[in-house]
C-alpha positions as a Markdown table, in Angstrom:
| # | Residue | x | y | z |
|---|---|---|---|---|
| 1 | Met | 86.2 | 107.8 | 122.1 |
| 2 | Phe | 85.0 | 104.9 | 119.9 |
| 3 | Val | 87.0 | 101.7 | 120.1 |
| 4 | Pro | 86.2 | 98.9 | 117.6 |
| 5 | Cys | 85.8 | 95.3 | 118.8 |
| 6 | Asp | 88.9 | 93.1 | 118.6 |
| 7 | Gly | 89.6 | 92.0 | 115.0 |
| 8 | Leu | 87.2 | 94.5 | 113.5 |
| 9 | His | 88.0 | 97.5 | 111.4 |
| 10 | Pro | 86.2 | 100.7 | 112.5 |
| 11 | Pro | 82.8 | 100.7 | 110.6 |
| 12 | Gln | 82.1 | 103.5 | 108.1 |
| 13 | Leu | 79.1 | 105.3 | 109.6 |
| 14 | Arg | 78.8 | 108.2 | 107.2 |
| 15 | Asp | 75.1 | 108.8 | 106.2 |
| 16 | Tyr | 73.9 | 106.3 | 108.8 |
| 17 | Ser | 71.1 | 107.0 | 111.3 |
| 18 | Leu | 72.2 | 106.8 | 114.9 |
| 19 | Ile | 69.7 | 105.9 | 117.7 |
| 20 | Leu | 70.7 | 106.4 | 121.3 |
| 21 | Pro | 68.9 | 106.6 | 124.7 |
| 22 | Ala | 69.0 | 109.2 | 127.4 |
| 23 | Val | 69.4 | 107.8 | 130.9 |
| 24 | Ser | 66.0 | 109.2 | 132.1 |
| 25 | Val | 63.0 | 108.4 | 134.2 |
| 26 | Gly | 62.0 | 104.8 | 134.1 |
| 27 | Asn | 65.0 | 104.0 | 131.8 |
| 28 | Val | 62.5 | 104.0 | 129.0 |
| 29 | Gly | 65.0 | 105.1 | 126.3 |
| 30 | Gln | 67.4 | 102.3 | 127.3 |
| 31 | Leu | 64.7 | 99.7 | 127.3 |
| 32 | Ala | 63.5 | 100.9 | 123.9 |
| 33 | Val | 67.0 | 100.6 | 122.5 |
| 34 | Asp | 67.2 | 97.1 | 124.0 |
| 35 | Leu | 64.1 | 96.1 | 122.0 |
| 36 | Ile | 65.6 | 97.6 | 118.7 |
| 37 | Ile | 68.9 | 95.8 | 119.1 |
| 38 | Ser | 67.2 | 92.5 | 120.0 |
| 39 | Thr | 64.5 | 92.6 | 117.3 |
| 40 | Leu | 66.9 | 93.5 | 114.5 |
| 41 | Asn | 69.6 | 91.1 | 115.7 |
| 42 | Met | 72.2 | 93.9 | 115.5 |
| 43 | Val | 75.9 | 93.1 | 115.7 |
| 44 | Lys | 78.2 | 94.8 | 118.3 |
| 45 | Val | 81.0 | 96.6 | 116.5 |
| 46 | Gly | 82.6 | 98.5 | 119.4 |
| 47 | Tyr | 82.2 | 100.5 | 122.5 |
| 48 | Ile | 82.6 | 104.1 | 123.7 |
| 49 | Tyr | 85.6 | 104.4 | 126.1 |
| 50 | Thr | 84.9 | 107.2 | 128.6 |
| 51 | Asp | 85.4 | 108.0 | 132.2 |
| 52 | Cys | 82.1 | 110.0 | 132.3 |
| 53 | Leu | 79.8 | 107.0 | 132.9 |
| 54 | Val | 79.6 | 104.9 | 136.0 |
| 55 | Pro | 81.7 | 101.8 | 135.3 |
| 56 | Met | 79.9 | 98.5 | 134.9 |
| 57 | Ala | 80.3 | 95.1 | 133.3 |
| 58 | Gly | 77.9 | 92.2 | 133.0 |
| 59 | Ser | 76.9 | 89.3 | 130.8 |
| 60 | Asp | 75.6 | 89.7 | 127.3 |
| 61 | Pro | 72.0 | 90.9 | 127.6 |
| 62 | Tyr | 71.1 | 89.6 | 124.1 |
| 63 | Ala | 72.6 | 86.1 | 124.4 |
| 64 | Val | 70.3 | 83.4 | 123.2 |
| 65 | Ser | 71.8 | 80.7 | 125.3 |
| 66 | Ile | 73.3 | 80.4 | 128.8 |
| 67 | Gly | 77.0 | 80.2 | 129.1 |
| 68 | Lys | 78.2 | 82.8 | 126.5 |
| 69 | Ser | 81.4 | 84.3 | 127.8 |
| 70 | Glu | 81.1 | 87.7 | 126.1 |
| 71 | Leu | 80.8 | 90.7 | 128.5 |
| 72 | Ser | 78.9 | 93.9 | 128.1 |
| 73 | Ile | 80.0 | 97.3 | 129.4 |
| 74 | Asn | 78.4 | 100.7 | 130.0 |
| 75 | Ala | 78.4 | 102.1 | 126.4 |
| 76 | Glu | 78.4 | 99.9 | 123.3 |
| 77 | Val | 77.8 | 100.5 | 119.6 |
| 78 | Tyr | 75.7 | 98.1 | 117.4 |
| 79 | Phe | 75.4 | 98.1 | 113.7 |
| 80 | Leu | 73.1 | 97.0 | 110.9 |
| 81 | Ala | 74.6 | 97.7 | 107.5 |
| 82 | Glu | 71.6 | 96.8 | 105.3 |
| 83 | Arg | 69.5 | 99.4 | 107.1 |
| 84 | Lys | 72.3 | 101.9 | 107.4 |
| 85 | Leu | 71.6 | 102.0 | 111.1 |
| 86 | Ala | 73.8 | 102.3 | 114.2 |
| 87 | Val | 72.7 | 102.2 | 117.8 |
| 88 | Leu | 74.6 | 103.3 | 120.9 |
| 89 | Gln | 73.3 | 101.6 | 124.0 |
| 90 | Ile | 74.1 | 103.4 | 127.3 |
| 91 | Arg | 73.7 | 101.2 | 130.4 |
| 92 | Ser | 74.8 | 103.4 | 133.3 |
| 93 | Pro | 74.3 | 107.0 | 134.4 |
| 94 | Val | 76.6 | 109.9 | 133.8 |
| 95 | Ile | 78.9 | 110.7 | 136.7 |
| 96 | Lys | 78.0 | 113.8 | 138.6 |
| 97 | Asn | 79.8 | 116.9 | 137.2 |
| 98 | Lys | 80.9 | 115.1 | 134.0 |
| 99 | Ser | 77.7 | 115.6 | 132.0 |
| 100 | Lys | 79.2 | 118.4 | 129.9 |
| 101 | Ala | 82.4 | 116.4 | 129.1 |
| 102 | Phe | 80.2 | 113.4 | 128.1 |
| 103 | Arg | 78.0 | 115.6 | 125.8 |
| 104 | Gln | 81.1 | 117.1 | 124.2 |
| 105 | Met | 82.5 | 113.6 | 123.5 |
| 106 | Leu | 79.2 | 112.5 | 122.0 |
| 107 | Val | 78.9 | 115.6 | 119.8 |
| 108 | Ser | 82.5 | 115.2 | 118.6 |
| 109 | Trp | 82.0 | 111.5 | 117.7 |
| 110 | Ile | 78.7 | 112.2 | 115.9 |
| 111 | Lys | 80.3 | 114.9 | 113.8 |
| 112 | Arg | 83.4 | 112.9 | 113.1 |
| 113 | Ser | 81.3 | 109.9 | 112.1 |
| 114 | Glu | 79.1 | 112.1 | 109.8 |
| 115 | Phe | 75.8 | 110.5 | 110.8 |
| 116 | Ala | 72.9 | 111.6 | 108.5 |
| 117 | Gln | 70.6 | 112.0 | 111.5 |
| 118 | Val | 70.5 | 111.2 | 115.3 |
| 119 | Ile | 67.5 | 110.1 | 117.2 |
| 120 | Leu | 67.5 | 110.4 | 121.0 |
| 121 | Leu | 65.0 | 108.3 | 122.8 |
| 122 | Ser | 64.0 | 109.7 | 126.2 |
| 123 | Ser | 61.3 | 110.2 | 128.9 |
| 124 | Ser | 60.1 | 112.8 | 131.3 |
| 125 | His | 58.2 | 112.8 | 134.6 |
| 126 | Ala | 54.5 | 112.6 | 134.0 |
| 127 | Tyr | 53.6 | 114.3 | 137.3 |
| 128 | Gln | 55.6 | 117.4 | 136.4 |
| 129 | Arg | 53.7 | 118.1 | 133.2 |
| 130 | Asp | 52.4 | 121.6 | 132.4 |
| 131 | Asp | 48.6 | 122.1 | 132.2 |
| 132 | Gln | 48.7 | 122.1 | 128.4 |
| 133 | Gln | 50.5 | 118.8 | 128.4 |
| 134 | Leu | 47.9 | 116.9 | 130.4 |
| 135 | Leu | 45.6 | 116.3 | 127.5 |
| 136 | Gly | 46.1 | 114.1 | 124.5 |
| 137 | Thr | 49.1 | 111.9 | 123.6 |
| 138 | Pro | 51.9 | 111.3 | 126.2 |
| 139 | Phe | 54.5 | 111.5 | 123.4 |
| 140 | Arg | 56.4 | 114.6 | 122.3 |
| 141 | Tyr | 59.2 | 115.4 | 119.9 |
| 142 | Leu | 61.8 | 118.0 | 119.3 |
| 143 | Val | 64.0 | 118.6 | 116.2 |
| 144 | Thr | 67.0 | 120.8 | 115.8 |
| 145 | Pro | 66.9 | 123.7 | 113.3 |
| 146 | Ala | 69.3 | 121.8 | 111.0 |
| 147 | Met | 66.9 | 118.9 | 110.8 |
| 148 | Gln | 63.7 | 120.9 | 110.7 |
| 149 | Asn | 63.7 | 121.4 | 106.9 |
| 150 | Ser | 64.2 | 117.7 | 106.1 |
| 151 | Val | 61.7 | 116.1 | 108.6 |
| 152 | Gly | 59.6 | 118.8 | 110.1 |
| 153 | Glu | 56.8 | 118.5 | 107.6 |
| 154 | Ala | 56.8 | 114.7 | 107.8 |
| 155 | Leu | 56.4 | 114.8 | 111.6 |
| 156 | Arg | 53.6 | 117.3 | 111.3 |
| 157 | Asp | 51.8 | 115.0 | 108.8 |
| 158 | Leu | 51.9 | 112.3 | 111.4 |
| 159 | His | 50.0 | 114.7 | 113.7 |
| 160 | Trp | 52.7 | 114.5 | 116.3 |
| 161 | Lys | 52.9 | 117.1 | 119.1 |
| 162 | Glu | 56.1 | 119.1 | 119.5 |
| 163 | Met | 57.4 | 119.6 | 123.0 |
| 164 | Glu | 55.8 | 122.7 | 124.4 |
| 165 | Thr | 57.7 | 125.6 | 126.0 |
| 166 | Val | 56.7 | 126.5 | 129.5 |
| 167 | Ala | 57.1 | 129.6 | 131.6 |
| 168 | Ala | 60.6 | 130.0 | 132.9 |
| 169 | Tyr | 59.4 | 131.7 | 136.1 |
| 170 | Pro | 55.8 | 130.4 | 136.6 |
| 171 | Gly | 53.7 | 132.7 | 138.8 |
| 172 | Val | 56.2 | 135.5 | 138.4 |
| 173 | Ser | 56.5 | 136.1 | 134.6 |
| 174 | Glu | 54.7 | 134.3 | 131.8 |
| 175 | Ser | 56.5 | 136.0 | 129.0 |
| 176 | Glu | 59.8 | 134.2 | 129.1 |
| 177 | Lys | 59.5 | 130.6 | 127.9 |
| 178 | Arg | 61.8 | 127.6 | 128.0 |
| 179 | Ile | 61.9 | 123.9 | 127.1 |
| 180 | Trp | 61.7 | 121.9 | 130.3 |
| 181 | Ile | 62.2 | 118.1 | 130.5 |
| 182 | Pro | 62.3 | 117.1 | 134.1 |
| 183 | Gly | 63.7 | 113.6 | 134.6 |
| 184 | Gly | 65.1 | 113.6 | 131.1 |
| 185 | Gly | 68.8 | 113.4 | 132.1 |
| 186 | Ile | 71.0 | 115.0 | 129.3 |
| 187 | Thr | 68.1 | 115.2 | 126.9 |
| 188 | Lys | 67.6 | 119.0 | 126.9 |
| 189 | Ser | 71.4 | 119.8 | 127.1 |
| 190 | Leu | 72.3 | 117.5 | 124.3 |
| 191 | Tyr | 69.5 | 118.9 | 122.2 |
| 192 | Thr | 70.8 | 122.5 | 122.9 |
| 193 | Asp | 74.4 | 121.4 | 122.1 |
| 194 | Ser | 73.1 | 119.8 | 118.8 |
| 195 | Cys | 71.3 | 123.1 | 117.9 |
| 196 | Thr | 74.5 | 125.0 | 118.4 |
| 197 | Glu | 76.7 | 122.5 | 116.4 |
| 198 | Gly | 74.2 | 122.1 | 113.5 |
| 199 | Ile | 73.6 | 118.4 | 114.2 |
| 200 | His | 70.5 | 116.8 | 112.6 |
| 201 | Leu | 69.0 | 115.5 | 115.9 |
| 202 | Ala | 65.4 | 114.5 | 116.8 |
| 203 | Val | 64.3 | 113.8 | 120.4 |
| 204 | Leu | 61.4 | 111.4 | 120.9 |
| 205 | Leu | 60.1 | 111.2 | 124.4 |
| 206 | Lys | 57.2 | 109.9 | 126.5 |
| 207 | Phe | 55.8 | 111.2 | 129.8 |
| 208 | Cys | 55.9 | 108.4 | 132.3 |
| 209 | Ser | 56.4 | 107.4 | 135.9 |
| 210 | Glu | 58.8 | 105.0 | 137.6 |
| 211 | Gly | 57.7 | 101.4 | 137.9 |
| 212 | Asp | 57.3 | 98.7 | 135.3 |
| 213 | Asn | 58.3 | 100.7 | 132.3 |
| 214 | Ile | 58.3 | 97.8 | 129.8 |
| 215 | Pro | 55.0 | 99.0 | 128.2 |
| 216 | Asp | 56.4 | 102.5 | 127.9 |
| 217 | Ala | 59.4 | 101.1 | 126.0 |
| 218 | Phe | 57.2 | 99.2 | 123.6 |
| 219 | Ser | 55.0 | 102.2 | 122.9 |
| 220 | Leu | 58.1 | 104.4 | 122.4 |
| 221 | Val | 59.5 | 102.0 | 119.8 |
| 222 | Asn | 56.1 | 101.9 | 118.0 |
| 223 | Tyr | 56.1 | 105.7 | 118.1 |
| 224 | Leu | 59.5 | 105.8 | 116.4 |
| 225 | Asn | 58.4 | 103.1 | 114.0 |
| 226 | Glu | 55.6 | 105.4 | 112.7 |
| 227 | Trp | 58.2 | 107.8 | 111.3 |
| 228 | Met | 61.2 | 105.6 | 110.7 |
| 229 | Pro | 60.0 | 102.1 | 109.9 |
| 230 | Leu | 62.4 | 99.6 | 111.4 |
| 231 | Val | 60.2 | 96.7 | 112.4 |
| 232 | Glu | 57.3 | 95.0 | 110.6 |
| 233 | His | 53.8 | 95.4 | 112.1 |
| 234 | Ser | 51.8 | 92.5 | 113.5 |
| 235 | Ile | 49.0 | 92.7 | 111.0 |
| 236 | Gly | 49.7 | 93.7 | 107.4 |
| 237 | Asp | 51.3 | 97.0 | 106.9 |
| 238 | Ser | 49.0 | 99.1 | 109.1 |
| 239 | Thr | 50.7 | 101.5 | 111.5 |
| 240 | Glu | 47.7 | 101.2 | 113.8 |
| 241 | Thr | 49.0 | 97.8 | 115.0 |
| 242 | Pro | 52.0 | 97.2 | 117.3 |
| 243 | Ala | 55.3 | 96.3 | 115.7 |
| 244 | Lys | 56.7 | 92.7 | 116.1 |
| 245 | Leu | 59.3 | 93.2 | 118.8 |
| 246 | Lys | 61.6 | 90.7 | 120.4 |
| 247 | Ile | 62.2 | 90.9 | 124.1 |
| 248 | Pro | 65.9 | 90.3 | 125.1 |
| 249 | Asn | 66.4 | 87.2 | 127.3 |
| 250 | Ser | 67.9 | 89.4 | 130.0 |
| 251 | Trp | 64.5 | 91.0 | 130.7 |
| 252 | Arg | 63.4 | 87.7 | 132.3 |
| 253 | Leu | 65.1 | 88.9 | 135.5 |
| 254 | Leu | 64.4 | 92.6 | 135.1 |
| 255 | Phe | 62.8 | 92.7 | 138.5 |
| 256 | Gly | 64.8 | 90.0 | 140.1 |
| 257 | Ser | 64.3 | 86.2 | 140.3 |
| 258 | Gly | 61.2 | 86.2 | 142.4 |
| 259 | Leu | 60.7 | 85.0 | 146.0 |
| 260 | Pro | 62.7 | 82.0 | 147.0 |
| 261 | Pro | 60.5 | 78.9 | 147.6 |
| 262 | Ala | 62.3 | 78.4 | 151.0 |
| 263 | Leu | 60.3 | 81.3 | 152.4 |
| 264 | Phe | 57.2 | 79.3 | 152.3 |
């Protein structure tokens, strides 16, 4: 359930766009959401109280100075009224066997809040691509039937590639097809739930591998920015150039603090 921050009234989110990540390979969706929150200086308005995520608490990842006492937890909601934009950042994985309950909670909150559209940022294992996915762009998208009429043509005009279906039983039967997103966490199941519930949801994902996934996060935000302009571009208004993105201070220690000098 959504709980507003102390002293704040629950924000009215009707007709807002919601962006959220899937906890997936390389944490690309979460890193991309970090970039969006940091770049747009979004304000935290509450958090999602749930027992479906691994508990965690830490310092504010977007603090601009050392010593801020505010803590961050595993699922927080950020807000930008002038853009009619809300962002849910998820910082820990779903507990085993609680994926369905977590999805049901998300779907219920999305429907209750009456979001105009939901964008799920995700990733998938590059090494498990089908043959037809090996060529061309590493990005794919999916939209629910409820959203197809409103954005389907716009996405095709961008020459984006829709996620391909692959054989459900490769080598045995090629007639039965399915959507397969290995390493995508709840991506496919949340998409399926949204199709059933009539939610306007789009999935944007990138094929990638584990490692330094900061470049993948930058490219995924730029991919989103082609369709849903959130951030100004570096040179003029051309979508061919990268967007101006602000890296959170917490990323300085993304791979630890380095080797201690005492070792040498």
